[in-house]
PDB file of C-alpha atoms in Angstrom:
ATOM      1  CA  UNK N   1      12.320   6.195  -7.996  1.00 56.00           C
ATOM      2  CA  UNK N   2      10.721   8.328  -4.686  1.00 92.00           C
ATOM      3  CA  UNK N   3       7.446   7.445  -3.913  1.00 97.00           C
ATOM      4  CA  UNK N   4       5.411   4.890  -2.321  1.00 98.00           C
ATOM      5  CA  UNK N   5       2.049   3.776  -2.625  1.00 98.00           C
ATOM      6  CA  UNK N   6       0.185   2.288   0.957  1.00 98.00           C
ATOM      7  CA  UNK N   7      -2.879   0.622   0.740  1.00 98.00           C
ATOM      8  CA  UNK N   8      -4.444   0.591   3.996  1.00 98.00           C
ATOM      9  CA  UNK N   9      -7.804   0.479   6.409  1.00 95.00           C
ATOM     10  CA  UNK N  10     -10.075   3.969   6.409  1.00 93.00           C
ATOM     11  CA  UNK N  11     -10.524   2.294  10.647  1.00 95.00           C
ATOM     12  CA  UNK N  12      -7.714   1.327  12.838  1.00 95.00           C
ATOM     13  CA  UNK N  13      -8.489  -1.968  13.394  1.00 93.00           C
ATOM     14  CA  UNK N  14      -8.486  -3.293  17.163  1.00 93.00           C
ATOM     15  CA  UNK N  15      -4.692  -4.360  17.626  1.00 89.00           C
ATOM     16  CA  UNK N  16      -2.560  -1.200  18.600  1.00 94.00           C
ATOM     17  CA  UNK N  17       0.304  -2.747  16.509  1.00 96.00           C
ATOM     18  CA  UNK N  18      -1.612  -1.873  13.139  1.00 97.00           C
ATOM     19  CA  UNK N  19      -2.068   1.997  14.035  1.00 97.00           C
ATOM     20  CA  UNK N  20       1.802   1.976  15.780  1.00 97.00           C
ATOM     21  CA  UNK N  21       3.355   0.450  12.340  1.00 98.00           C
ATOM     22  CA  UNK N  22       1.110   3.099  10.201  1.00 98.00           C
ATOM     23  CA  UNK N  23       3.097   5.586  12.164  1.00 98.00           C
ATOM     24  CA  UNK N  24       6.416   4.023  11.891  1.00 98.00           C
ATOM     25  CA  UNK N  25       5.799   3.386   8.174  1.00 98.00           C
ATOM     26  CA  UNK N  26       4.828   7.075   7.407  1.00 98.00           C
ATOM     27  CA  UNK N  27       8.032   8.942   9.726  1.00 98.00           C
ATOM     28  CA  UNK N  28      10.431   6.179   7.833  1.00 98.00           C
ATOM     29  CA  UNK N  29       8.973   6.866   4.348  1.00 98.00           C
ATOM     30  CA  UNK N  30       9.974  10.350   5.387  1.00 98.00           C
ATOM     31  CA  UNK N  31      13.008  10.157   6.855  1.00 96.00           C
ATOM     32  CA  UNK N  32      13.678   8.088   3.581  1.00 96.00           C
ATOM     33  CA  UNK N  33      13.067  11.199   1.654  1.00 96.00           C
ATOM     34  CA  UNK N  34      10.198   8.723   0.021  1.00 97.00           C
ATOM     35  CA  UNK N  35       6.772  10.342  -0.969  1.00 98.00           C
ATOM     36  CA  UNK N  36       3.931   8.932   0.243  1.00 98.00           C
ATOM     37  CA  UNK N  37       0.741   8.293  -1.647  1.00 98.00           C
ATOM     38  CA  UNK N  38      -2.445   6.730  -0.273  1.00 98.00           C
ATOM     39  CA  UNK N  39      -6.564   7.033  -0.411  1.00 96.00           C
ATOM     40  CA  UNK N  40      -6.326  10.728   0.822  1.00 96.00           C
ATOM     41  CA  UNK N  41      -8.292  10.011   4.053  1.00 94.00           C
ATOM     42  CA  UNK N  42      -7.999  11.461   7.547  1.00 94.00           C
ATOM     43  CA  UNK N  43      -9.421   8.424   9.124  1.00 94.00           C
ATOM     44  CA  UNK N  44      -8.264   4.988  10.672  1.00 95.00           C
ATOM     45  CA  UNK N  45      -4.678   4.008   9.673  1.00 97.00           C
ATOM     46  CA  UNK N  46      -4.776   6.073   6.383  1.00 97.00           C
ATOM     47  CA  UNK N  47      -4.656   9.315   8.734  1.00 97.00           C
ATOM     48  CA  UNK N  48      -1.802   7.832  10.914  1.00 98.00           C
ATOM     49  CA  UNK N  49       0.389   7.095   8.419  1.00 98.00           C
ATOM     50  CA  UNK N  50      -0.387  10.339   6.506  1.00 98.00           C
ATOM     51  CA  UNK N  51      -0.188  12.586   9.873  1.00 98.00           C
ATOM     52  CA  UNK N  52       3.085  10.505  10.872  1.00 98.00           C
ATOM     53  CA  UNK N  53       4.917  11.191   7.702  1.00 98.00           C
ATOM     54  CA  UNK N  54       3.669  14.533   7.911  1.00 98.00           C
ATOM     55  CA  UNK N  55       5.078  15.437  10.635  1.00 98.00           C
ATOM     56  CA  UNK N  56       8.724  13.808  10.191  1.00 98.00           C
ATOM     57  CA  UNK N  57       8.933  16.355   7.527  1.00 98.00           C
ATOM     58  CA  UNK N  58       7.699  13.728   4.416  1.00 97.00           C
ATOM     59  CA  UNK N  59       5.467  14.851   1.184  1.00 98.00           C
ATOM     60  CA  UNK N  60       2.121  13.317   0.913  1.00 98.00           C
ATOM     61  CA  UNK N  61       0.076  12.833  -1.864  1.00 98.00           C
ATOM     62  CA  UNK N  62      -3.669  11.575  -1.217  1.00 97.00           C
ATOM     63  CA  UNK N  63      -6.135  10.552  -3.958  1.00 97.00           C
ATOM     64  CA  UNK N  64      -9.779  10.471  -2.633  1.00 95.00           C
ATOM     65  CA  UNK N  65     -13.104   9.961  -4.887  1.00 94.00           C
ATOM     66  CA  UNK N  66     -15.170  13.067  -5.237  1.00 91.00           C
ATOM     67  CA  UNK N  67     -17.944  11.319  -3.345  1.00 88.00           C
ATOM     68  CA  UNK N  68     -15.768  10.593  -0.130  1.00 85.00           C
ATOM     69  CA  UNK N  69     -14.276  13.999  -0.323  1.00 78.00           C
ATOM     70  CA  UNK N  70     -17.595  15.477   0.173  1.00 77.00           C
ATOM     71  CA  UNK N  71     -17.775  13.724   4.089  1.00 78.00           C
ATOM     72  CA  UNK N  72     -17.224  15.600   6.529  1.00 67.00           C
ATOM     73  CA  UNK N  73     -13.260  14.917   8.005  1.00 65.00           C
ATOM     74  CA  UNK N  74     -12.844  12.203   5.368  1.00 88.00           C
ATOM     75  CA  UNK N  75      -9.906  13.975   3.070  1.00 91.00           C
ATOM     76  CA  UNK N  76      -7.318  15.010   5.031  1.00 94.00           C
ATOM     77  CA  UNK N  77      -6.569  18.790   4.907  1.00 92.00           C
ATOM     78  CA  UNK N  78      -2.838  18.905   5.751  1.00 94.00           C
ATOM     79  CA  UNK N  79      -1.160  17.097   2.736  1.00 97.00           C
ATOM     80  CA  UNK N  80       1.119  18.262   0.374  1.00 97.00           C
ATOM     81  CA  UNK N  81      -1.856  17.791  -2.522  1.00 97.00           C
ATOM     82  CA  UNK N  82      -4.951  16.317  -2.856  1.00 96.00           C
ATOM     83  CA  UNK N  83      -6.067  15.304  -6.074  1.00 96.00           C
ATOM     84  CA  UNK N  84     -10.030  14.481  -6.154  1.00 94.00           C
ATOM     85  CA  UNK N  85     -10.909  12.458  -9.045  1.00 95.00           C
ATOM     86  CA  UNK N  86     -14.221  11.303  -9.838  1.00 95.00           C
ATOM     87  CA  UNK N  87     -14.544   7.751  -8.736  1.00 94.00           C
ATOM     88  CA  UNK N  88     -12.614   5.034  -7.205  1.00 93.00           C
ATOM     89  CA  UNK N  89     -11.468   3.277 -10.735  1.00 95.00           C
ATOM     90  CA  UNK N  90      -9.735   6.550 -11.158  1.00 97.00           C
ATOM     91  CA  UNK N  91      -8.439   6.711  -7.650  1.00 96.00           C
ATOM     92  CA  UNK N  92      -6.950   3.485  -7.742  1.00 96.00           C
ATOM     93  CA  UNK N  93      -5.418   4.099 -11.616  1.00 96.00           C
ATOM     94  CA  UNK N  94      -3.592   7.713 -10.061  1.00 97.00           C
ATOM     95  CA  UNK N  95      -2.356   5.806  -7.307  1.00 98.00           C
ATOM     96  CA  UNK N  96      -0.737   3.040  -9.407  1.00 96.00           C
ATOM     97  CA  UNK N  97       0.468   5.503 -11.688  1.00 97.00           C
ATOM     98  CA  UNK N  98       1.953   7.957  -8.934  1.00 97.00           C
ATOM     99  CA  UNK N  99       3.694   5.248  -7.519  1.00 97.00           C
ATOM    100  CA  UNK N 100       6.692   3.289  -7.952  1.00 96.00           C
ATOM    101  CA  UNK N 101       6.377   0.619  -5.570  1.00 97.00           C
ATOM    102  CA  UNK N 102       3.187  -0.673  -3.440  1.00 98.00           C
ATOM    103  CA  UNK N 103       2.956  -1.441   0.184  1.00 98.00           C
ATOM    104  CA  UNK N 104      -0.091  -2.957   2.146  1.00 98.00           C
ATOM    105  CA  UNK N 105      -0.711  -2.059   5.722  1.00 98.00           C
ATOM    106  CA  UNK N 106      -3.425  -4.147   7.433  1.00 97.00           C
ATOM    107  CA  UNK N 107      -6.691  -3.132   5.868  1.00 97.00           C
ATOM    108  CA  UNK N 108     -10.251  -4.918   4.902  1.00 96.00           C
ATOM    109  CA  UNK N 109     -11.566  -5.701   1.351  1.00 96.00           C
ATOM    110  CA  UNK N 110     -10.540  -2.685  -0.312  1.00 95.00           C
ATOM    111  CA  UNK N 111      -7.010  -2.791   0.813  1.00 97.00           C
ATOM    112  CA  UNK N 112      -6.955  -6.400  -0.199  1.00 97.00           C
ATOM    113  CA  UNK N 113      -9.029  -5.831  -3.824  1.00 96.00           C
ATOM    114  CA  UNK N 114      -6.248  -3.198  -4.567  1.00 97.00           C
ATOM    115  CA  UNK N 115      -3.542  -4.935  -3.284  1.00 98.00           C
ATOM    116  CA  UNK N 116      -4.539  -7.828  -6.096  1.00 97.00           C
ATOM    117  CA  UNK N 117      -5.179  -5.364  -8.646  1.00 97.00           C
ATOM    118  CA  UNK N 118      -1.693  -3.874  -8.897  1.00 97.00           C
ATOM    119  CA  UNK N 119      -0.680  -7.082  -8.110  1.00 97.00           C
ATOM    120  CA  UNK N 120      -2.713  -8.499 -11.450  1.00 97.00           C
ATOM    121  CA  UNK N 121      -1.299  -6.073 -13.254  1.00 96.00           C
ATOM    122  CA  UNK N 122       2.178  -7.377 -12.742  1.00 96.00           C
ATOM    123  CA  UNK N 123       0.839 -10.716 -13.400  1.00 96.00           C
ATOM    124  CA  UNK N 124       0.309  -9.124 -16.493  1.00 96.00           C
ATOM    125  CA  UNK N 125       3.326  -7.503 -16.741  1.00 95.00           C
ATOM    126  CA  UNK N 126       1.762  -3.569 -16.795  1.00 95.00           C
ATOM    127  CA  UNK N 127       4.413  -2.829 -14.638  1.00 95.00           C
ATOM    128  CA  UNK N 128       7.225  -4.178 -12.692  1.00 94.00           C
ATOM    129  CA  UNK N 129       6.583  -2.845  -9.319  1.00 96.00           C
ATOM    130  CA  UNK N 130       7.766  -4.097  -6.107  1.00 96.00           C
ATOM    131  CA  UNK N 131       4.208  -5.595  -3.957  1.00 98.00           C
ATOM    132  CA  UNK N 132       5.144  -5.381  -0.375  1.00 98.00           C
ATOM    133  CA  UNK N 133       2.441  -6.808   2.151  1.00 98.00           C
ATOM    134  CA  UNK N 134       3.624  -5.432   5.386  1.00 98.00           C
ATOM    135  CA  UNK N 135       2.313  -8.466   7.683  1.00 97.00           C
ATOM    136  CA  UNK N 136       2.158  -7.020  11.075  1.00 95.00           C
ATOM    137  CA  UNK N 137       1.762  -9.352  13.669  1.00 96.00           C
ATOM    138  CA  UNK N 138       0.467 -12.264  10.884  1.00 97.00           C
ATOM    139  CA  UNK N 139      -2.333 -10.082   9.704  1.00 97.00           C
ATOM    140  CA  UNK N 140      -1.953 -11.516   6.277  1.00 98.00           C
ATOM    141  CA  UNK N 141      -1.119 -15.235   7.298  1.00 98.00           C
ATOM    142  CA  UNK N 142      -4.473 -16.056   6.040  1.00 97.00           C
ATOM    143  CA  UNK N 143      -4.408 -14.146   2.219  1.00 97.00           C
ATOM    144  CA  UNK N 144      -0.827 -15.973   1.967  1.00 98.00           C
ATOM    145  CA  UNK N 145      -2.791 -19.090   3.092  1.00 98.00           C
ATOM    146  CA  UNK N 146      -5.097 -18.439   0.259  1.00 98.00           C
ATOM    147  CA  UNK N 147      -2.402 -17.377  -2.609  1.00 98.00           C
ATOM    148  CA  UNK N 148      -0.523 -21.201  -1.554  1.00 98.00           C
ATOM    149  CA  UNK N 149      -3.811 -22.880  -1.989  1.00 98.00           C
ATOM    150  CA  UNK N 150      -4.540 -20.847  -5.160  1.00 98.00           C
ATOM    151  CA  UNK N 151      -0.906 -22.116  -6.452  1.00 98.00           C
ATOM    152  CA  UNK N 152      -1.642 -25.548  -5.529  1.00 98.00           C
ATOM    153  CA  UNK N 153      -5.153 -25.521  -7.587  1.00 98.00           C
ATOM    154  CA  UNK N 154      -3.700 -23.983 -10.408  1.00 98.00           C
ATOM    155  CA  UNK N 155      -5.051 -20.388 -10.482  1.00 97.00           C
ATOM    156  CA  UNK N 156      -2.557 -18.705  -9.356  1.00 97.00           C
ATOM    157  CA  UNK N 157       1.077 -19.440 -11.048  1.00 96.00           C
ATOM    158  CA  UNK N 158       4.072 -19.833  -8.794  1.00 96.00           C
ATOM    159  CA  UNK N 159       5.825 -16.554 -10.944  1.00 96.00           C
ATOM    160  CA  UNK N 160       2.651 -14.484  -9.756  1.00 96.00           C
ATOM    161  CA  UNK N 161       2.633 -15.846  -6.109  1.00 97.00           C
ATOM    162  CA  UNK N 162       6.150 -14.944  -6.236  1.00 96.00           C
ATOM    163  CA  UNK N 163       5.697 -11.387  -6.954  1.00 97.00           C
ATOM    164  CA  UNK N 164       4.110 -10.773  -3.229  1.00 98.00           C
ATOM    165  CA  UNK N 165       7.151  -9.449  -1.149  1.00 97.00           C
ATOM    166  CA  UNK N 166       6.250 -10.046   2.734  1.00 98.00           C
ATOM    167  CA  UNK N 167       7.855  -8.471   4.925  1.00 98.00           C
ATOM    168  CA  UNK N 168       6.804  -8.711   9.426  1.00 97.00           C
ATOM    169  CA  UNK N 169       8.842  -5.444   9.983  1.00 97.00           C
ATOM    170  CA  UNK N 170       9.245  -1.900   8.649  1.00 97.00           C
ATOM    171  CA  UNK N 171      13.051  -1.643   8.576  1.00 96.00           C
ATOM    172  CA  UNK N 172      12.146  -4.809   6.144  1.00 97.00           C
ATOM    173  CA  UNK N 173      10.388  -3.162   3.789  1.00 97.00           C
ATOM    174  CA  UNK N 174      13.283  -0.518   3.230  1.00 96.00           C
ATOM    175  CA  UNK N 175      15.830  -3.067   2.294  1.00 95.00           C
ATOM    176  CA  UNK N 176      13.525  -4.166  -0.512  1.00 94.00           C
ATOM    177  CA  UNK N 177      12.909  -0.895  -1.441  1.00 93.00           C
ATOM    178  CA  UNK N 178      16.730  -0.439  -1.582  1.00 92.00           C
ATOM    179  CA  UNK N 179      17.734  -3.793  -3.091  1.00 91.00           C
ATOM    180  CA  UNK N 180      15.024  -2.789  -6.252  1.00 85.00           C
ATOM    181  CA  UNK N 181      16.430   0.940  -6.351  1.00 81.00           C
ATOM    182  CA  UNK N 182      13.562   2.438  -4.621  1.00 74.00           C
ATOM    183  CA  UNK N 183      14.516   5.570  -2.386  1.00 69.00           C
ATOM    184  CA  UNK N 184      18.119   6.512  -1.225  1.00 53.00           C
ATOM    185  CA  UNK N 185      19.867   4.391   1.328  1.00 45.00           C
ATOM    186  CA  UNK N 186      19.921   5.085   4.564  1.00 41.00           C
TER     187      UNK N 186
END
């Protein structure tokens, strides 16, 4: 297993510490000899981590709806390939598919909404993925807040809650990554 999906905002959000672990997470992916795959865009902390793990050397693979590609500066022109599909159902099934664990930087609704979907889908046991939200700074205190309550009403089963690997640092994520045979050790 080599490559990594990251979910993560097309903006950079207004705390530095987002856009500085975007960077850290793309040079370590690389430096991992991990491929990275993500939404493709040249913007916000998409670009970030795609320029950072760019330029330790990494391979990145963006996915990007025919209808975003078409902005100006959205798809990012440096990547090792760019595959435009028509929508963002087909986006989000490449990605999956392309990927053999998922990460989630700090990101808005459609981080979150595909965050849950691969996450529904090992509810559902379409894969067995590793589902890594990378809480910077408590970012995601409140979703974790919400997947508790969710538990305690009874929508959300403790086996699925415990399928969300959190992890406040990086280096953290890597030692999941290694501990479910994702990557080489470092």
């Amino acid at each position: 297993m080599k490559c990594v999906t990251v979910f993560c905002g097309a903006t950079p959000g207004l705390a530095g510490i987002h856009t500085r672990a975007a960077a850290e997470l793309g040079c370590a992916l690389a430096r991992n000899g991990l491929r990275l795959v993500y939404g493709g865009a040249t913007v916000g902390l998409m670009g970030t981590l795609a320029d950072a793990a760019l330029g330790a050397g990494g391979t990145v693979v963006g996915v990007i709806p025919r209808s975003l590609s078409a902005v100006p500066e959205a798809a990012h022109p440096g990547l090792t390939e760019l595959h435009v599909v028509p929508d963002m159902h087909r986006r989000k099934a490449m990605m999956a598919e392309l990927g053999d664990a998922f990460v989630a930087l700090p990101g808005g609704v459609g981080t979150a909404e595909e965050f849950f979907e691969v996450l529904t889908w090992s509810h559902l046991r379409l894969h067995d993925k590793p589902c890594v939200l990378l809480d910077i700074d408590g970012y995601y205190r409140p979703l974790l807040a919400f997947i508790e309550h969710a538990v305690r009403e009874g929508f959300i089963d403790s086996d699925t809650a415990g399928r969300v690997i959190v992890c406040e640092r990086v280096e953290q994520v890597f030692e999941v990554l290694r501990q479910v045979g994702v990557g080489a050790s470092t």
